[in-house]
JSON list of N, CA and C and ligand atoms in Angstrom, two decimals:
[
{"chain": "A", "resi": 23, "resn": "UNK", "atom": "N", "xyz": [64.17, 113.37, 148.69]},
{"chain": "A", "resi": 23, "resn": "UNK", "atom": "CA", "xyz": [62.81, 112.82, 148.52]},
{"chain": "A", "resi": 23, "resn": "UNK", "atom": "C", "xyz": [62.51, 111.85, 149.66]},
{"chain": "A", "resi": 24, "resn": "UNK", "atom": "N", "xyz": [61.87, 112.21, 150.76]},
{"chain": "A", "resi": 24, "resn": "UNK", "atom": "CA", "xyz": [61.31, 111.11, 151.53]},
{"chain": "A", "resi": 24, "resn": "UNK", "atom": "C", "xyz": [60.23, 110.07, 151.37]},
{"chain": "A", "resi": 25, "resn": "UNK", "atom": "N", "xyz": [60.64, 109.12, 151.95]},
{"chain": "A", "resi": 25, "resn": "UNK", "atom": "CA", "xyz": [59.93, 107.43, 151.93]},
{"chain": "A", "resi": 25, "resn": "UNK", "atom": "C", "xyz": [58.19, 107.55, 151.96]},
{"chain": "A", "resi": 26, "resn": "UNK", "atom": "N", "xyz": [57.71, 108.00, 150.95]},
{"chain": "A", "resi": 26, "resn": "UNK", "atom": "CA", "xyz": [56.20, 107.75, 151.81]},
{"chain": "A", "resi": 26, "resn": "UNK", "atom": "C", "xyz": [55.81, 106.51, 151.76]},
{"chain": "A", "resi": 27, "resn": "UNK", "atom": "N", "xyz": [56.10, 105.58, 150.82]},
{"chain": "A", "resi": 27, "resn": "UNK", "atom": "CA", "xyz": [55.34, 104.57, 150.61]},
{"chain": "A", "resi": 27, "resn": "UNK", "atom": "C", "xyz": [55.76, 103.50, 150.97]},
{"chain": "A", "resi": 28, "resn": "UNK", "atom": "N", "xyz": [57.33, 103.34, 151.90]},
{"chain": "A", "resi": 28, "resn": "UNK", "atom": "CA", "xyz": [58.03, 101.96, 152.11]},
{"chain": "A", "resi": 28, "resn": "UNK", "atom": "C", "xyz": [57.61, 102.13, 153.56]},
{"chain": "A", "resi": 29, "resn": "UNK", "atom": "N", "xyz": [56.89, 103.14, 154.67]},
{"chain": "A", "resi": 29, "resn": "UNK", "atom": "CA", "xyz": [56.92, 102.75, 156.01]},
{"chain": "A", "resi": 29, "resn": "UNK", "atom": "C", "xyz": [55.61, 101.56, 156.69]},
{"chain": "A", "resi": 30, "resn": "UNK", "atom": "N", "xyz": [56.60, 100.91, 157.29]},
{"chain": "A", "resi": 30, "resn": "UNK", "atom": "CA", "xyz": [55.35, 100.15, 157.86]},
{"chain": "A", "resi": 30, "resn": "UNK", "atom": "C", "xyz": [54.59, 100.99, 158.96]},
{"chain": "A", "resi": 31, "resn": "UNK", "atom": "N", "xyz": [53.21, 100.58, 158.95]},
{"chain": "A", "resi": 31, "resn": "UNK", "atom": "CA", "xyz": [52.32, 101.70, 159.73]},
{"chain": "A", "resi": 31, "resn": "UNK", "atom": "C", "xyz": [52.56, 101.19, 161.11]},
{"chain": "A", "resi": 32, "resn": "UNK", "atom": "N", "xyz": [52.22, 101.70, 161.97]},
{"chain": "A", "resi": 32, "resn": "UNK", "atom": "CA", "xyz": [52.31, 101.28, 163.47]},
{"chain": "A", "resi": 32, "resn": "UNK", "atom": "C", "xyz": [51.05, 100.67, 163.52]},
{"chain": "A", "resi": 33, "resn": "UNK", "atom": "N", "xyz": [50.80, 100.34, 164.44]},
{"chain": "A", "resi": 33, "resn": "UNK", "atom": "CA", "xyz": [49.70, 99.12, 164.96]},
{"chain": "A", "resi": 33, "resn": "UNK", "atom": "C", "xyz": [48.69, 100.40, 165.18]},
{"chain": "A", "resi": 34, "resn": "UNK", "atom": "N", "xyz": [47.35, 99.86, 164.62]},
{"chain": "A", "resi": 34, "resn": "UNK", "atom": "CA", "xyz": [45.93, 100.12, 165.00]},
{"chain": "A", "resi": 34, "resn": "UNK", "atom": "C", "xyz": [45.96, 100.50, 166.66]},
{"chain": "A", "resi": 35, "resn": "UNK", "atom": "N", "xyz": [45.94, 101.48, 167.33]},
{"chain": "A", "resi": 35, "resn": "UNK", "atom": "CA", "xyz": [45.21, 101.38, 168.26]},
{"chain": "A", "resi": 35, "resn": "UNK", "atom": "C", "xyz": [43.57, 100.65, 168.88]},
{"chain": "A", "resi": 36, "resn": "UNK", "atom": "N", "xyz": [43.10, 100.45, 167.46]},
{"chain": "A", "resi": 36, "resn": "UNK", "atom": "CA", "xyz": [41.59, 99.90, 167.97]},
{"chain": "A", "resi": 36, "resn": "UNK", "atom": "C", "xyz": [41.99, 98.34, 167.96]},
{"chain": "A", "resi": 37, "resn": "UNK", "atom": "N", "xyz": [42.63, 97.83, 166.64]},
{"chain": "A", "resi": 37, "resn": "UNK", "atom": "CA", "xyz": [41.97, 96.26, 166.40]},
{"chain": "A", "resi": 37, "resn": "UNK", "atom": "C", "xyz": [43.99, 95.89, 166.15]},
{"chain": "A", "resi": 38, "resn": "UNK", "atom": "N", "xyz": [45.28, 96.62, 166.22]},
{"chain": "A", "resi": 38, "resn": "UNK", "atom": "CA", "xyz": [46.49, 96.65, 166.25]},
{"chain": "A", "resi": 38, "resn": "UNK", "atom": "C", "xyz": [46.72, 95.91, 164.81]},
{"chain": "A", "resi": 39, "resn": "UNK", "atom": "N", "xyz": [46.44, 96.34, 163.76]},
{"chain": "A", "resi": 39, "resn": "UNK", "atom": "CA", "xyz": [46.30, 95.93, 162.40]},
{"chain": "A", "resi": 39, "resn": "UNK", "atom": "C", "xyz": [47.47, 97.05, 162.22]},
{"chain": "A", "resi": 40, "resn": "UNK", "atom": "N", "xyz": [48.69, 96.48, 161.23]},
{"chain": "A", "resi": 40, "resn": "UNK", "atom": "CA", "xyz": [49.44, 97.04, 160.75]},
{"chain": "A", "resi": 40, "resn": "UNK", "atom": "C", "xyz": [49.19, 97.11, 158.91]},
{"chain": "A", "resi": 41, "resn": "UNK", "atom": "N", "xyz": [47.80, 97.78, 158.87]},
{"chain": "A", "resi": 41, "resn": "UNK", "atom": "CA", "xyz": [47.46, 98.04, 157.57]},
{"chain": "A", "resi": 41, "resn": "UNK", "atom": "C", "xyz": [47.17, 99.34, 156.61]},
{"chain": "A", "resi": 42, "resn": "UNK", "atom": "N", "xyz": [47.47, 99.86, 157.92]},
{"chain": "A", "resi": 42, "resn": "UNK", "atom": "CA", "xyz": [46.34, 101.55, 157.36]},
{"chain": "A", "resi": 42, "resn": "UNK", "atom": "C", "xyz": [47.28, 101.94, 156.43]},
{"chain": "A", "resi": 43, "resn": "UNK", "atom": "N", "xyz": [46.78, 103.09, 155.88]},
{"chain": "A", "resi": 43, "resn": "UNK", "atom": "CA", "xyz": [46.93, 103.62, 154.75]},
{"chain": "A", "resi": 43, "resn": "UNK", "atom": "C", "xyz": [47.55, 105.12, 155.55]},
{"chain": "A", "resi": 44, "resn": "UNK", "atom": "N", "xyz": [48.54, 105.50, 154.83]},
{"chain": "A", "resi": 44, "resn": "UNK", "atom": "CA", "xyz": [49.48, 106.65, 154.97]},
{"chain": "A", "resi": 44, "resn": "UNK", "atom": "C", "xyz": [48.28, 107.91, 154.92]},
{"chain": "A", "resi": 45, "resn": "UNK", "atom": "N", "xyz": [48.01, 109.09, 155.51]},
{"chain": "A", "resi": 45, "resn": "UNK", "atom": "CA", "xyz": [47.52, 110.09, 155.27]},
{"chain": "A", "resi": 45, "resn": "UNK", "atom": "C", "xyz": [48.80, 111.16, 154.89]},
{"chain": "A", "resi": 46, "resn": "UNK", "atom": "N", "xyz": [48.78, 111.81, 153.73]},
{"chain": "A", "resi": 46, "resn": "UNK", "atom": "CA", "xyz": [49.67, 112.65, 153.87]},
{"chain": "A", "resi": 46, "resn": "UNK", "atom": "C", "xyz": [48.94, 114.22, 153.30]},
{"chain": "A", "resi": 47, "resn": "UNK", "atom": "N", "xyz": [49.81, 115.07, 154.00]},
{"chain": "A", "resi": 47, "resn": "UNK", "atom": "CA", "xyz": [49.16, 116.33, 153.67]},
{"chain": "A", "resi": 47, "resn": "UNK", "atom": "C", "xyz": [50.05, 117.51, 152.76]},
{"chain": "A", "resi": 48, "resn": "UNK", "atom": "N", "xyz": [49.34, 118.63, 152.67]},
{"chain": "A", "resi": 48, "resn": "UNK", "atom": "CA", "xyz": [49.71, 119.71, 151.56]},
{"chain": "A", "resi": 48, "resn": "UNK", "atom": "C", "xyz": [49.64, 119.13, 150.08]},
{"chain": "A", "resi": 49, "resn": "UNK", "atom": "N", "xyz": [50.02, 120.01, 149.19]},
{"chain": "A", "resi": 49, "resn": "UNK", "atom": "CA", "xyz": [49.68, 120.22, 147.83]},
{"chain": "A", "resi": 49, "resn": "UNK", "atom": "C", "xyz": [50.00, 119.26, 147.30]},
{"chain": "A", "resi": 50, "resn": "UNK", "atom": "N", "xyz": [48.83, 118.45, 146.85]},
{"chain": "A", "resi": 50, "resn": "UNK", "atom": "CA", "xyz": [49.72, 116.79, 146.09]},
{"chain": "A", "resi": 50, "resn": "UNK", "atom": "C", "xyz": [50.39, 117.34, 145.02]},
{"chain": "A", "resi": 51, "resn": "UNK", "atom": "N", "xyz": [51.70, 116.59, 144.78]},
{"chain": "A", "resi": 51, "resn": "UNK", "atom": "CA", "xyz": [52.41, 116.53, 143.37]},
{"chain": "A", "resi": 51, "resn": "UNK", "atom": "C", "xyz": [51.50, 115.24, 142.25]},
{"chain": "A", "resi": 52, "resn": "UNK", "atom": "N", "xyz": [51.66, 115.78, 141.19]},
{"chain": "A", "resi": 52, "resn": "UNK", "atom": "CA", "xyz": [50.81, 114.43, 140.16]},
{"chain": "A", "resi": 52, "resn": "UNK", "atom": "C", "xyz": [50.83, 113.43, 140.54]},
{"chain": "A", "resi": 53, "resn": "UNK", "atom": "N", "xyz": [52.30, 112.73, 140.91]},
{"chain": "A", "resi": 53, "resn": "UNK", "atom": "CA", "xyz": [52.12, 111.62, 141.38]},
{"chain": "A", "resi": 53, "resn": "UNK", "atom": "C", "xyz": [51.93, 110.93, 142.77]},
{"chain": "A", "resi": 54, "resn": "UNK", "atom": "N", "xyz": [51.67, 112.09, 143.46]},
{"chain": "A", "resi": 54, "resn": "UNK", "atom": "CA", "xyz": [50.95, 112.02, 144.63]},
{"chain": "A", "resi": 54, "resn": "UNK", "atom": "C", "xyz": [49.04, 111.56, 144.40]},
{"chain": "A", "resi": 55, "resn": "UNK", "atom": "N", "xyz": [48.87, 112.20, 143.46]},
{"chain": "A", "resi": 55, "resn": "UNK", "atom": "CA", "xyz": [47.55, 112.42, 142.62]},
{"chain": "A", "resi": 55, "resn": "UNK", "atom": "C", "xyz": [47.49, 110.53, 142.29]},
{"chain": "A", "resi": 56, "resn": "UNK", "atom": "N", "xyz": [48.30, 110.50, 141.74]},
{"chain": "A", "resi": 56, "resn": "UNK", "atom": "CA", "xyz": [48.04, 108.76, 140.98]},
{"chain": "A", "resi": 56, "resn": "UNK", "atom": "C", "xyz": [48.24, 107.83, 142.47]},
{"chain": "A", "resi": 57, "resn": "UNK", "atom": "N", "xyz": [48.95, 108.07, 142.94]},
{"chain": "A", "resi": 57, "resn": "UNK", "atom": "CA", "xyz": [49.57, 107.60, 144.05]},
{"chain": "A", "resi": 57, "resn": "UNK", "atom": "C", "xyz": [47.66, 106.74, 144.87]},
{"chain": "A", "resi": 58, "resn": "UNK", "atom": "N", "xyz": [46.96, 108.35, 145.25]},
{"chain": "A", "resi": 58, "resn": "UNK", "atom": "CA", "xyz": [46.21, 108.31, 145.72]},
{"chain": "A", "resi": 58, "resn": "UNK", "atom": "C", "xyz": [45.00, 107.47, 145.29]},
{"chain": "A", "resi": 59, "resn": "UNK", "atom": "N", "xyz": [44.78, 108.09, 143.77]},
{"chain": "A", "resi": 59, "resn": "UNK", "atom": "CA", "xyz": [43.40, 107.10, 143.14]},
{"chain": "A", "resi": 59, "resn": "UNK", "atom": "C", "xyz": [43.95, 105.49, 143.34]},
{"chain": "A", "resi": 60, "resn": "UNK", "atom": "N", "xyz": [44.75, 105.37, 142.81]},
{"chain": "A", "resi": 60, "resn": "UNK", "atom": "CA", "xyz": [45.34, 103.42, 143.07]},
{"chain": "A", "resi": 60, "resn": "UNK", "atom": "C", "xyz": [44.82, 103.09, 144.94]},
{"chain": "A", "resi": 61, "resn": "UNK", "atom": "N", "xyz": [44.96, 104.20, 145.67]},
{"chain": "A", "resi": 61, "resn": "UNK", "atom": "CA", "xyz": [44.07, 103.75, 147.26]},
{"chain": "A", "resi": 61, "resn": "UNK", "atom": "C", "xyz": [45.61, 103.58, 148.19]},
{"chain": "A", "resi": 62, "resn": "UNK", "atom": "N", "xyz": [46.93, 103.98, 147.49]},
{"chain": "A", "resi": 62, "resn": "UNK", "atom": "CA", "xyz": [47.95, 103.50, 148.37]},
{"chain": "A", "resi": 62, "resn": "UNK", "atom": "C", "xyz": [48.17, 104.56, 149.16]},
{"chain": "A", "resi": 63, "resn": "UNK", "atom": "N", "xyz": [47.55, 105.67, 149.28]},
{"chain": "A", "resi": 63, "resn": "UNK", "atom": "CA", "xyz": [47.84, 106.86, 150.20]},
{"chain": "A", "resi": 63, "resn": "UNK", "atom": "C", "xyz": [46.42, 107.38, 150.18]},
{"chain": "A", "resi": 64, "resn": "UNK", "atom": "N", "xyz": [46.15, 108.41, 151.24]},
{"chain": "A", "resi": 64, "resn": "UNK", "atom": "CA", "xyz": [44.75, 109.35, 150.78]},
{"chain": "A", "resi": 64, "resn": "UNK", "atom": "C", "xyz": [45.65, 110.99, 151.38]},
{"chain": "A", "resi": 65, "resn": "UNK", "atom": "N", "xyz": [44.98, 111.66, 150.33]},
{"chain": "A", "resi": 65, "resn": "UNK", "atom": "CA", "xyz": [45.28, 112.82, 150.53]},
{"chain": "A", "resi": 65, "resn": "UNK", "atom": "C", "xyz": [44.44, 113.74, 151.38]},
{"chain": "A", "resi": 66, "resn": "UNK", "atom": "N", "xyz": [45.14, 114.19, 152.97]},
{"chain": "A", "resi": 66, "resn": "UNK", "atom": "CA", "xyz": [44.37, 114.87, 153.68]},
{"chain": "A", "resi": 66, "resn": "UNK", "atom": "C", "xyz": [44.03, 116.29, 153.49]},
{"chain": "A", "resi": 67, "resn": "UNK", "atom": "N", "xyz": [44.64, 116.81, 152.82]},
{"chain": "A", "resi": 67, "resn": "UNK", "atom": "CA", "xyz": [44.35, 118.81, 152.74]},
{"chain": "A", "resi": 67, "resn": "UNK", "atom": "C", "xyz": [45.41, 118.93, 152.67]},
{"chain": "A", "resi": 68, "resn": "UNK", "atom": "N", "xyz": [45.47, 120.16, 152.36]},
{"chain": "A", "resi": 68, "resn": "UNK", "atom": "CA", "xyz": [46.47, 121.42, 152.13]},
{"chain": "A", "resi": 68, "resn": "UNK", "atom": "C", "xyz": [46.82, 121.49, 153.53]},
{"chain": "A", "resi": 69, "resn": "UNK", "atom": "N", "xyz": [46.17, 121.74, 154.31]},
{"chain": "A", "resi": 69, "resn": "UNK", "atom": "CA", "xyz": [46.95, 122.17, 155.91]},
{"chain": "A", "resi": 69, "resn": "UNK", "atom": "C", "xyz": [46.47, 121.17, 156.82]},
{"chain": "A", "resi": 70, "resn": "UNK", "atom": "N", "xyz": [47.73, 121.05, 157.37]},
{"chain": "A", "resi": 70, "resn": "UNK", "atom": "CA", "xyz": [47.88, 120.10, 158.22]},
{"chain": "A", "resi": 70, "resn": "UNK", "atom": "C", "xyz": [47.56, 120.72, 159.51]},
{"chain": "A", "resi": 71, "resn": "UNK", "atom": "N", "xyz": [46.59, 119.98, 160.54]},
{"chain": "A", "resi": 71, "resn": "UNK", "atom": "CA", "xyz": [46.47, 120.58, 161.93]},
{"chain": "A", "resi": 71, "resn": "UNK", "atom": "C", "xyz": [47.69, 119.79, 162.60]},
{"chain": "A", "resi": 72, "resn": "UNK", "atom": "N", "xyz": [47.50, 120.21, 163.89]},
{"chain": "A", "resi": 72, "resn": "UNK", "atom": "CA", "xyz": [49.07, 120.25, 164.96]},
{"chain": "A", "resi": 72, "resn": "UNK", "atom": "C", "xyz": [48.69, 118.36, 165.26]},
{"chain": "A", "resi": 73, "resn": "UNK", "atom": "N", "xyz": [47.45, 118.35, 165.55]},
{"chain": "A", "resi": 73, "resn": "UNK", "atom": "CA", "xyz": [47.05, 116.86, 166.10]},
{"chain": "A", "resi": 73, "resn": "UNK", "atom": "C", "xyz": [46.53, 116.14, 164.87]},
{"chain": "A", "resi": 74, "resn": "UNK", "atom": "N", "xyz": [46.57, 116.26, 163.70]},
{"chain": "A", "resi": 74, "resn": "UNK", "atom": "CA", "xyz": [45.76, 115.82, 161.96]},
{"chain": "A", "resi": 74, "resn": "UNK", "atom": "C", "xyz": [46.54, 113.96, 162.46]},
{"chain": "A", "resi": 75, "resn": "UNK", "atom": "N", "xyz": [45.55, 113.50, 162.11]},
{"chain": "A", "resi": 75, "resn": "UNK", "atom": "CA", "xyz": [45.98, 112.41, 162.34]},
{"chain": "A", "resi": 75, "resn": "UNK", "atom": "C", "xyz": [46.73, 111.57, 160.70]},
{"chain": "A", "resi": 76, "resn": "UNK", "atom": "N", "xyz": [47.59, 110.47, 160.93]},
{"chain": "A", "resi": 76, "resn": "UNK", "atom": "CA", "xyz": [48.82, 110.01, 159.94]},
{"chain": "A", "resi": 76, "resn": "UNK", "atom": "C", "xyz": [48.17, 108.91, 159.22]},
{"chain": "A", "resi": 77, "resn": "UNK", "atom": "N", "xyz": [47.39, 108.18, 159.73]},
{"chain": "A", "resi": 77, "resn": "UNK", "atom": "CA", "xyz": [47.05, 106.76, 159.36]},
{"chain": "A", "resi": 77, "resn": "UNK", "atom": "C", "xyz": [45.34, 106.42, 159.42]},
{"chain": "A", "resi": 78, "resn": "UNK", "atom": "N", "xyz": [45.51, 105.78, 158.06]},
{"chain": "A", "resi": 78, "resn": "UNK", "atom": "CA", "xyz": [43.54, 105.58, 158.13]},
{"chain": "A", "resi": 78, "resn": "UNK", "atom": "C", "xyz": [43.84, 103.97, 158.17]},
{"chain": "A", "resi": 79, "resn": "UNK", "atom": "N", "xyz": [42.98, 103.33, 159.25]},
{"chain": "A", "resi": 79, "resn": "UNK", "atom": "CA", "xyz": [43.30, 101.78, 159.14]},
{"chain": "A", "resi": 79, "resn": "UNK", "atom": "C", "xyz": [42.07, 101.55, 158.65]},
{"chain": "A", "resi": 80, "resn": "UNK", "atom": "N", "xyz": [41.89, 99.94, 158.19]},
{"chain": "A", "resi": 80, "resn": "UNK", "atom": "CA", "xyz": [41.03, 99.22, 157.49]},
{"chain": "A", "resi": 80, "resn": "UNK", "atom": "C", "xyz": [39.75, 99.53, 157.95]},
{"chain": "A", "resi": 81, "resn": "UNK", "atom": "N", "xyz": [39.88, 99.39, 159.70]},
{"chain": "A", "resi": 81, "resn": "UNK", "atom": "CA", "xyz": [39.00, 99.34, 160.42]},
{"chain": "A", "resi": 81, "resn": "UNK", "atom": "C", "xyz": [37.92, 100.40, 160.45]},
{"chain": "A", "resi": 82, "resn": "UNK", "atom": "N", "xyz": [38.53, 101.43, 159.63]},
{"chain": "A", "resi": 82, "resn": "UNK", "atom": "CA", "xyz": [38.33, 102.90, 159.84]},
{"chain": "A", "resi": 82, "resn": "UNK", "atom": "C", "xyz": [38.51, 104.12, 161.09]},
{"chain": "A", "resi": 83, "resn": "UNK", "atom": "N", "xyz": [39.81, 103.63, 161.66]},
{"chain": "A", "resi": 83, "resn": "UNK", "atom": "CA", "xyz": [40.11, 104.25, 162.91]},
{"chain": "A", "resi": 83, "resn": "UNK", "atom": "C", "xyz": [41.25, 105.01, 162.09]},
{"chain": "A", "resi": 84, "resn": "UNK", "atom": "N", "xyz": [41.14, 106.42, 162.25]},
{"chain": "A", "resi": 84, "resn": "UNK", "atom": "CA", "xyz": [42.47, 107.42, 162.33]},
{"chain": "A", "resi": 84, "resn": "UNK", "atom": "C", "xyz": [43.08, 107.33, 163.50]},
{"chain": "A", "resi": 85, "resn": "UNK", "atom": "N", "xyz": [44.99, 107.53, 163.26]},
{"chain": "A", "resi": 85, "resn": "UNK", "atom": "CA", "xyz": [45.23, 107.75, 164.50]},
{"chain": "A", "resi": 85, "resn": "UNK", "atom": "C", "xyz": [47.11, 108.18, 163.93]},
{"chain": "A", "resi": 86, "resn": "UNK", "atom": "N", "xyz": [47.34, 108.75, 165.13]},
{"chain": "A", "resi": 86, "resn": "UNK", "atom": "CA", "xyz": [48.94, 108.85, 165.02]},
{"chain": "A", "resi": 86, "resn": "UNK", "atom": "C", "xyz": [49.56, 108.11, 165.28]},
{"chain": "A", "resi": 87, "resn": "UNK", "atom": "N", "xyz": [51.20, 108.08, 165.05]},
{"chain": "A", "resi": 87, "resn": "UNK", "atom": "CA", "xyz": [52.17, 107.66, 165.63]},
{"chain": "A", "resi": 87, "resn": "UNK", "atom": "C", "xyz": [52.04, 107.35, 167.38]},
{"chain": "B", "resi": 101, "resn": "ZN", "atom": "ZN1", "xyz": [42.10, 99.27, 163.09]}
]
């Protein structure tokens, strides 16, 4: 079972806020589902593109690793 919820995010490229919120993708499990409404993850889709970006910050900037 990997860590989704203990990583610290990398720095904002726009405003370097280590706050954003995890994007994770494919078929939520239930408690992926609860996970999400509480706001501690957002669920991006079923398919992941090659460049889908990882992190939604406060600011509202997506971005990767
Ligand atoms: Zn930001």
């Amino acid at each position: 079972m990997p860590e989704l919820f203990d990583d610290t995010p990398p720095p904002c490229p726009e405003c370097e806020e280590r706050s954003a919120t995890p994007i994770i993708y494919g078929n939520p499990s239930s408690e992926m589902l609860v996970v999400a409404r509480l706001g501690d993850i957002i669920l991006g889709g079923i398919a992941e593109q090659a460049d889908a970006p990882e992190w939604l910050c406060s600011c509202g900037k997506r971005y990767r690793d």
